[in-house]
Coordinates of C-alpha atoms and ligand atoms in Angstrom, one line a residue:
S1 CA -133.6 58.8 -184.3
S2 CA -133.1 61.8 -181.8
P3 CA -130.2 62.3 -179.7
V4 CA -130.4 61.1 -176.1
S5 CA -131.2 63.9 -173.9
C6 CA -130.0 64.7 -170.6
K7 CA -133.2 63.2 -169.0
E8 CA -132.9 60.0 -170.8
A9 CA -129.3 59.5 -169.6
E10 CA -130.6 59.8 -166.0
T11 CA -131.7 56.6 -164.4
T12 CA -134.9 56.2 -162.2
S13 CA -135.8 53.3 -159.9
K14 CA -137.1 50.1 -161.8
G15 CA -140.3 48.8 -161.1
S16 CA -139.3 45.7 -159.6
V17 CA -137.8 47.3 -156.5
N18 CA -139.5 45.6 -153.3
Y19 CA -139.6 48.8 -150.9
D20 CA -140.4 46.8 -147.8
K21 CA -137.2 44.7 -148.4
V22 CA -135.2 47.7 -148.9
R23 CA -136.7 49.2 -145.7
E24 CA -135.9 46.1 -143.8
A25 CA -132.2 46.4 -144.7
I26 CA -132.1 50.0 -143.7
V27 CA -133.5 49.0 -140.3
K28 CA -130.7 46.4 -140.2
V29 CA -127.8 48.9 -140.8
I30 CA -129.5 50.9 -137.9
E31 CA -129.5 48.0 -135.6
V32 CA -125.7 47.6 -136.0
D33 CA -125.0 51.3 -135.1
D34 CA -128.0 53.3 -133.7
N35 CA -125.9 56.5 -134.1
I36 CA -126.3 56.2 -137.9
A37 CA -130.1 56.9 -137.8
P38 CA -129.7 60.7 -136.9
A39 CA -127.2 60.8 -139.6
M40 CA -129.4 59.3 -142.1
L41 CA -132.0 61.7 -141.1
R42 CA -129.6 64.5 -141.7
L43 CA -128.6 63.2 -145.1
A44 CA -132.3 63.0 -146.2
W45 CA -132.5 66.7 -145.1
H46 CA -129.4 68.2 -146.9
S47 CA -130.2 66.4 -150.0
S48 CA -133.9 67.8 -150.0
G49 CA -132.9 71.1 -148.4
S50 CA -130.9 72.6 -151.5
Y51 CA -134.3 73.3 -153.0
D52 CA -135.1 76.6 -154.8
K53 CA -138.9 77.3 -155.5
K54 CA -138.2 80.3 -157.6
T55 CA -135.9 78.4 -160.0
N56 CA -137.2 74.9 -159.3
T57 CA -133.6 73.6 -158.8
G58 CA -132.0 71.5 -156.2
G59 CA -133.8 69.1 -153.9
S60 CA -133.7 65.2 -153.4
D61 CA -134.1 64.6 -157.3
G62 CA -130.8 63.7 -158.7
A63 CA -129.0 62.5 -155.5
T64 CA -126.2 65.1 -156.5
M65 CA -124.5 65.0 -153.3
R66 CA -122.6 61.8 -154.6
F67 CA -120.6 64.3 -156.8
S68 CA -118.3 67.3 -156.3
P69 CA -118.7 70.1 -155.7
E70 CA -121.8 69.3 -153.4
K71 CA -120.4 66.4 -151.3
D72 CA -117.3 68.9 -150.4
Y73 CA -119.6 71.8 -149.2
A74 CA -119.0 72.5 -145.5
A75 CA -122.4 72.0 -144.6
N76 CA -122.2 68.4 -145.7
A77 CA -119.2 67.5 -143.8
G78 CA -119.6 64.3 -142.0
L79 CA -122.5 63.0 -144.3
F80 CA -120.3 60.4 -145.9
R81 CA -121.0 58.3 -142.9
A82 CA -124.5 58.2 -143.9
R83 CA -124.0 57.6 -147.4
D84 CA -121.3 54.9 -146.8
A85 CA -123.4 53.2 -144.4
L86 CA -126.2 53.0 -147.2
E87 CA -123.6 51.9 -149.8
P88 CA -124.3 48.0 -148.9
V89 CA -128.2 48.4 -149.4
K90 CA -127.6 50.1 -152.7
K91 CA -125.6 47.0 -153.7
Q92 CA -128.1 44.6 -152.3
F93 CA -130.8 46.5 -154.2
P94 CA -129.2 48.0 -157.3
E95 CA -132.6 49.0 -158.9
I96 CA -133.5 51.6 -156.5
T97 CA -132.1 55.1 -157.0
Y98 CA -129.7 56.7 -154.6
A99 CA -132.1 59.8 -154.6
D100 CA -135.1 57.3 -153.4
L101 CA -132.7 55.3 -151.2
W102 CA -131.5 58.4 -149.1
T103 CA -135.0 59.9 -148.7
L104 CA -136.6 56.6 -147.7
A105 CA -133.6 56.0 -145.2
G106 CA -134.5 59.3 -143.8
A107 CA -138.2 58.3 -143.2
V108 CA -137.1 54.8 -141.9
A109 CA -134.9 56.5 -139.5
V110 CA -137.3 58.7 -138.0
E111 CA -139.7 55.9 -137.6
E112 CA -137.1 53.5 -136.1
M113 CA -136.2 56.1 -133.6
G114 CA -139.9 56.1 -132.3
G115 CA -141.0 58.9 -134.4
P116 CA -144.2 59.2 -136.6
K117 CA -144.4 57.3 -139.8
V118 CA -143.7 59.6 -142.7
A119 CA -145.5 59.0 -146.0
W120 CA -142.9 58.2 -148.7
R121 CA -143.0 57.2 -152.3
P122 CA -140.6 56.5 -154.9
G123 CA -140.0 58.2 -158.3
R124 CA -136.7 60.3 -158.0
R125 CA -134.0 60.1 -160.5
D126 CA -130.0 59.7 -160.3
A127 CA -128.1 62.5 -162.0
V128 CA -125.3 61.0 -163.8
S129 CA -122.7 64.0 -163.1
G130 CA -122.2 67.0 -160.7
Q131 CA -123.5 69.3 -163.3
E132 CA -126.8 69.4 -161.6
C133 CA -125.3 70.0 -158.2
P134 CA -127.1 73.2 -156.4
P135 CA -124.9 76.0 -155.7
D136 CA -123.1 76.2 -152.1
G137 CA -125.0 78.1 -149.5
R138 CA -128.5 77.1 -149.9
L139 CA -128.4 75.1 -146.4
P140 CA -128.9 77.3 -143.0
D141 CA -125.9 78.4 -141.0
A142 CA -126.2 78.0 -137.4
D143 CA -125.4 81.6 -136.4
K144 CA -125.2 84.9 -138.3
G145 CA -123.8 86.7 -135.4
T146 CA -127.0 88.8 -134.2
L147 CA -130.3 87.5 -132.9
S148 CA -132.2 89.5 -135.8
G149 CA -129.6 88.2 -138.4
T150 CA -130.0 84.8 -137.5
V151 CA -133.9 84.8 -137.3
Q152 CA -133.9 86.4 -140.9
H153 CA -131.5 84.0 -142.2
I154 CA -133.8 81.1 -141.0
R155 CA -136.6 82.6 -142.7
D156 CA -134.8 83.5 -145.8
I157 CA -133.3 79.6 -146.3
F158 CA -136.5 78.1 -145.7
Y159 CA -139.2 80.5 -147.2
R160 CA -137.0 80.0 -150.3
M161 CA -138.0 76.1 -150.2
G162 CA -141.6 77.0 -149.6
F163 CA -141.9 76.6 -145.7
N164 CA -143.9 78.6 -143.2
D165 CA -142.8 79.4 -139.8
Q166 CA -144.8 76.5 -138.2
E167 CA -143.3 74.0 -140.6
I168 CA -139.8 75.5 -139.7
V169 CA -140.0 74.9 -136.1
A170 CA -141.6 71.3 -136.7
L171 CA -138.7 70.5 -139.0
V172 CA -136.0 71.8 -136.5
G173 CA -137.5 69.7 -133.8
A174 CA -135.3 67.0 -135.5
H175 CA -132.5 68.2 -133.3
A176 CA -134.1 66.0 -130.6
V177 CA -131.8 63.3 -132.3
G178 CA -128.1 63.2 -133.1
H179 CA -125.0 65.0 -132.1
T180 CA -122.9 68.0 -133.4
H181 CA -119.1 66.7 -133.9
K182 CA -116.4 69.2 -133.4
Q183 CA -114.6 67.7 -136.3
F184 CA -117.4 68.3 -138.9
S185 CA -119.2 71.5 -137.8
G186 CA -117.0 72.9 -135.0
Y187 CA -119.8 72.6 -132.5
D188 CA -119.9 69.6 -129.9
G189 CA -122.4 67.7 -128.3
P190 CA -125.9 66.5 -128.3
W191 CA -129.0 68.4 -127.8
T192 CA -130.9 66.0 -125.7
R193 CA -130.1 63.1 -123.3
A194 CA -131.8 60.7 -125.7
P195 CA -130.2 61.4 -128.8
T196 CA -131.6 58.3 -130.5
T197 CA -135.1 58.7 -129.6
F198 CA -137.3 60.9 -131.8
S199 CA -139.5 63.1 -129.5
N200 CA -140.5 66.8 -128.5
E201 CA -137.8 66.9 -126.1
L202 CA -135.8 69.5 -128.2
F203 CA -138.8 71.9 -127.6
R204 CA -138.9 71.0 -123.8
E205 CA -135.4 71.5 -123.2
L206 CA -135.6 74.9 -125.0
L207 CA -138.3 76.2 -122.7
E208 CA -137.4 74.3 -119.5
N209 CA -133.6 74.2 -119.1
K210 CA -131.4 77.1 -118.3
W211 CA -129.2 78.1 -121.3
T212 CA -125.9 80.0 -121.2
L213 CA -123.3 80.8 -123.6
R214 CA -120.4 77.9 -123.3
K215 CA -117.2 79.7 -122.6
W216 CA -114.6 78.1 -124.9
N217 CA -112.6 78.7 -127.9
G218 CA -115.0 77.3 -130.3
P219 CA -118.0 78.8 -132.2
D220 CA -120.8 80.5 -130.1
M221 CA -122.9 77.8 -128.6
F222 CA -125.2 77.2 -125.7
E223 CA -125.2 74.8 -123.0
D224 CA -127.3 73.8 -120.0
P225 CA -125.8 74.0 -116.5
T226 CA -124.2 70.4 -116.7
G227 CA -122.6 71.5 -120.0
E228 CA -123.5 68.2 -121.3
I229 CA -126.2 69.1 -123.7
I230 CA -126.3 72.2 -126.0
M231 CA -128.2 74.4 -128.4
L232 CA -127.0 76.1 -131.5
P233 CA -127.8 79.8 -131.9
T234 CA -130.6 79.0 -134.6
D235 CA -132.1 76.8 -132.0
M236 CA -132.4 79.4 -129.4
A237 CA -133.7 81.9 -131.9
L238 CA -136.8 79.8 -132.0
T239 CA -137.6 80.8 -128.7
W240 CA -136.6 84.3 -129.0
D241 CA -138.6 85.2 -131.9
K242 CA -142.2 85.6 -131.1
E243 CA -143.7 83.8 -134.0
F244 CA -141.4 80.8 -133.5
R245 CA -141.7 80.8 -129.9
K246 CA -145.7 80.1 -130.4
Y247 CA -144.8 76.8 -132.1
V248 CA -142.1 75.7 -129.8
E249 CA -144.6 76.1 -126.8
T250 CA -147.4 74.2 -128.8
Y251 CA -144.9 71.3 -129.6
A252 CA -143.5 71.4 -126.0
A253 CA -146.9 70.6 -124.5
D254 CA -148.2 68.3 -127.3
Q255 CA -146.0 65.6 -128.8
D256 CA -148.7 64.0 -130.9
R257 CA -149.1 67.4 -132.6
F258 CA -145.4 67.7 -133.2
F259 CA -145.2 64.3 -134.6
E260 CA -148.4 64.9 -136.9
D261 CA -146.9 68.2 -138.2
F262 CA -143.4 67.0 -138.6
A263 CA -144.5 64.0 -140.5
K264 CA -146.3 66.3 -143.0
A265 CA -143.4 68.8 -143.3
F266 CA -140.7 66.2 -143.7
Q267 CA -142.6 64.6 -146.4
K268 CA -143.0 67.8 -148.2
L269 CA -139.4 68.5 -147.6
E270 CA -138.4 65.0 -149.3
E271 CA -140.7 65.9 -152.1
L272 CA -139.6 69.4 -153.1
G273 CA -138.5 69.6 -156.8
V274 CA -139.3 66.0 -157.5
K275 CA -139.8 66.1 -161.2
A276 CA -142.0 63.0 -161.5
F277 CA -144.2 64.3 -158.6
Q278 CA -144.4 67.7 -160.3
E279 CA -145.6 65.9 -163.4
E280 CA -148.2 64.0 -161.9
A281 CA -149.5 66.9 -160.1
K282 CA -149.9 69.2 -163.1
K283 CA -151.7 66.4 -164.8
K284 CA -154.3 66.0 -161.8
R285 CA -154.7 69.6 -162.1
G286 CA -155.6 69.6 -165.6
W287 CA -155.8 73.0 -167.6
F288 CA -157.7 75.5 -165.5
S289 CA -156.5 75.3 -161.9
Ligands
ZEM1 ZN1 -129.4 70.1 -138.4 N1 -127.6 70.3 -137.8 N2 -129.8 72.2 -138.7 N3 -131.4 69.7 -138.9 N4 -129.4 68.2 -137.8 C1 -126.7 69.5 -137.4 C2 -127.0 68.0 -137.1 C3 -128.1 67.4 -137.4 C4 -128.8 73.0 -138.5 C5 -127.5 72.9 -138.4 O1 -126.6 74.0 -138.3 C6 -126.9 71.8 -137.8 C7 -132.2 70.7 -139.3 C8 -132.0 72.1 -139.4 C9 -130.8 72.7 -139.0 C10 -130.2 67.2 -138.0 C11 -131.5 67.4 -138.7 C12 -132.0 68.4 -139.1 C13 -125.4 69.9 -137.0 C14 -124.2 69.1 -136.5 C15 -125.6 71.3 -137.3 C16 -124.3 72.4 -137.2 C17 -123.3 68.5 -137.6 C18 -122.3 67.8 -137.1 O2 -121.4 68.5 -136.3 O3 -122.1 66.7 -137.5 C19 -129.2 74.4 -138.8 C20 -128.7 75.6 -138.5 C21 -130.7 74.1 -139.0 C22 -131.7 75.0 -139.4 C23 -131.9 76.4 -138.9 C24 -133.5 70.1 -139.9 C25 -134.7 70.7 -140.6 C26 -133.3 68.7 -139.7 C27 -134.1 67.4 -140.2 C28 -135.4 67.6 -140.5 C29 -129.8 65.8 -137.4 C30 -130.7 64.5 -137.3 C31 -128.4 66.1 -137.2 C32 -127.5 65.2 -136.2 C33 -126.6 64.3 -137.2 C34 -125.9 63.4 -136.6 O4 -124.9 62.9 -137.2 O5 -126.2 63.0 -135.3

């Protein structure tokens, strides 16, 4: 008998999971506190956005953010809120993997906030230790000090995952929902006045409001004339770079188009590096393509 390989030691969701029931349980968690929905969306993004195309490492497969060192990376500060909120759902449905649960919660959160339906399918494994954690530094910083440096950084990070400029702008449209938190990132405030409604409002605010650098002793950040809503340097950069701006304008004018493109890009994000899906695609392609 052969020794147990790493792969066999990992667990996958068992066939018996009723995903509609899991969806309902996630919805119930959101109904208790709708501020958790943006945090769930961010958990799904940060567990998936660690993917590196070249080495085919990182990504949602494994749910490695349960472990150190990944859970302690500065970029992931505050995401314990979403992980903890989903723990009772995992207890109720122990057969689902964390990796499937977190990505499903991201899709359900988008839908519950009034966004598009995101196609989602199960098949992600759970790693059994932090050994598979991706290295720190794979998620974007909100500021690289200069406009050109910040624009280049956004492209470096998202091209590494396999996204193009249009997909980048669509994905960052998620900042229509949620808040920045002083205690987690140093930034402070929501991007829109409807932070639990998924919409194209980030793009409309970017183009139609007046943004100036906030005068405070926190990190460089932009605010509107009321000081109540904010933009990160990376958000502003989408309007200052000519290529990015084209898509900001398209999405500001056409929410349906934004929803369609976001749903596609977000499904792609959640499926980056998922071994079961890669195997399936390989089989489908066959030998010669
Ligand atoms: Zn975010 N994001 N993000 N993002 N994000 C924050 C919060 C949220 C960047 C970033 O630095 C930050 C994407 C892309 C990028 C969400 C979703 C998605 C915060 C505030 C920061 C600093 C964290 C805090 O203080 O709690 C950067 C630099 C990005 C790319 C350039 C993409 C892509 C997302 C989803 C598809 C969401 C929903 C939040 C709000 C979380 C919450 O707790 O309310």
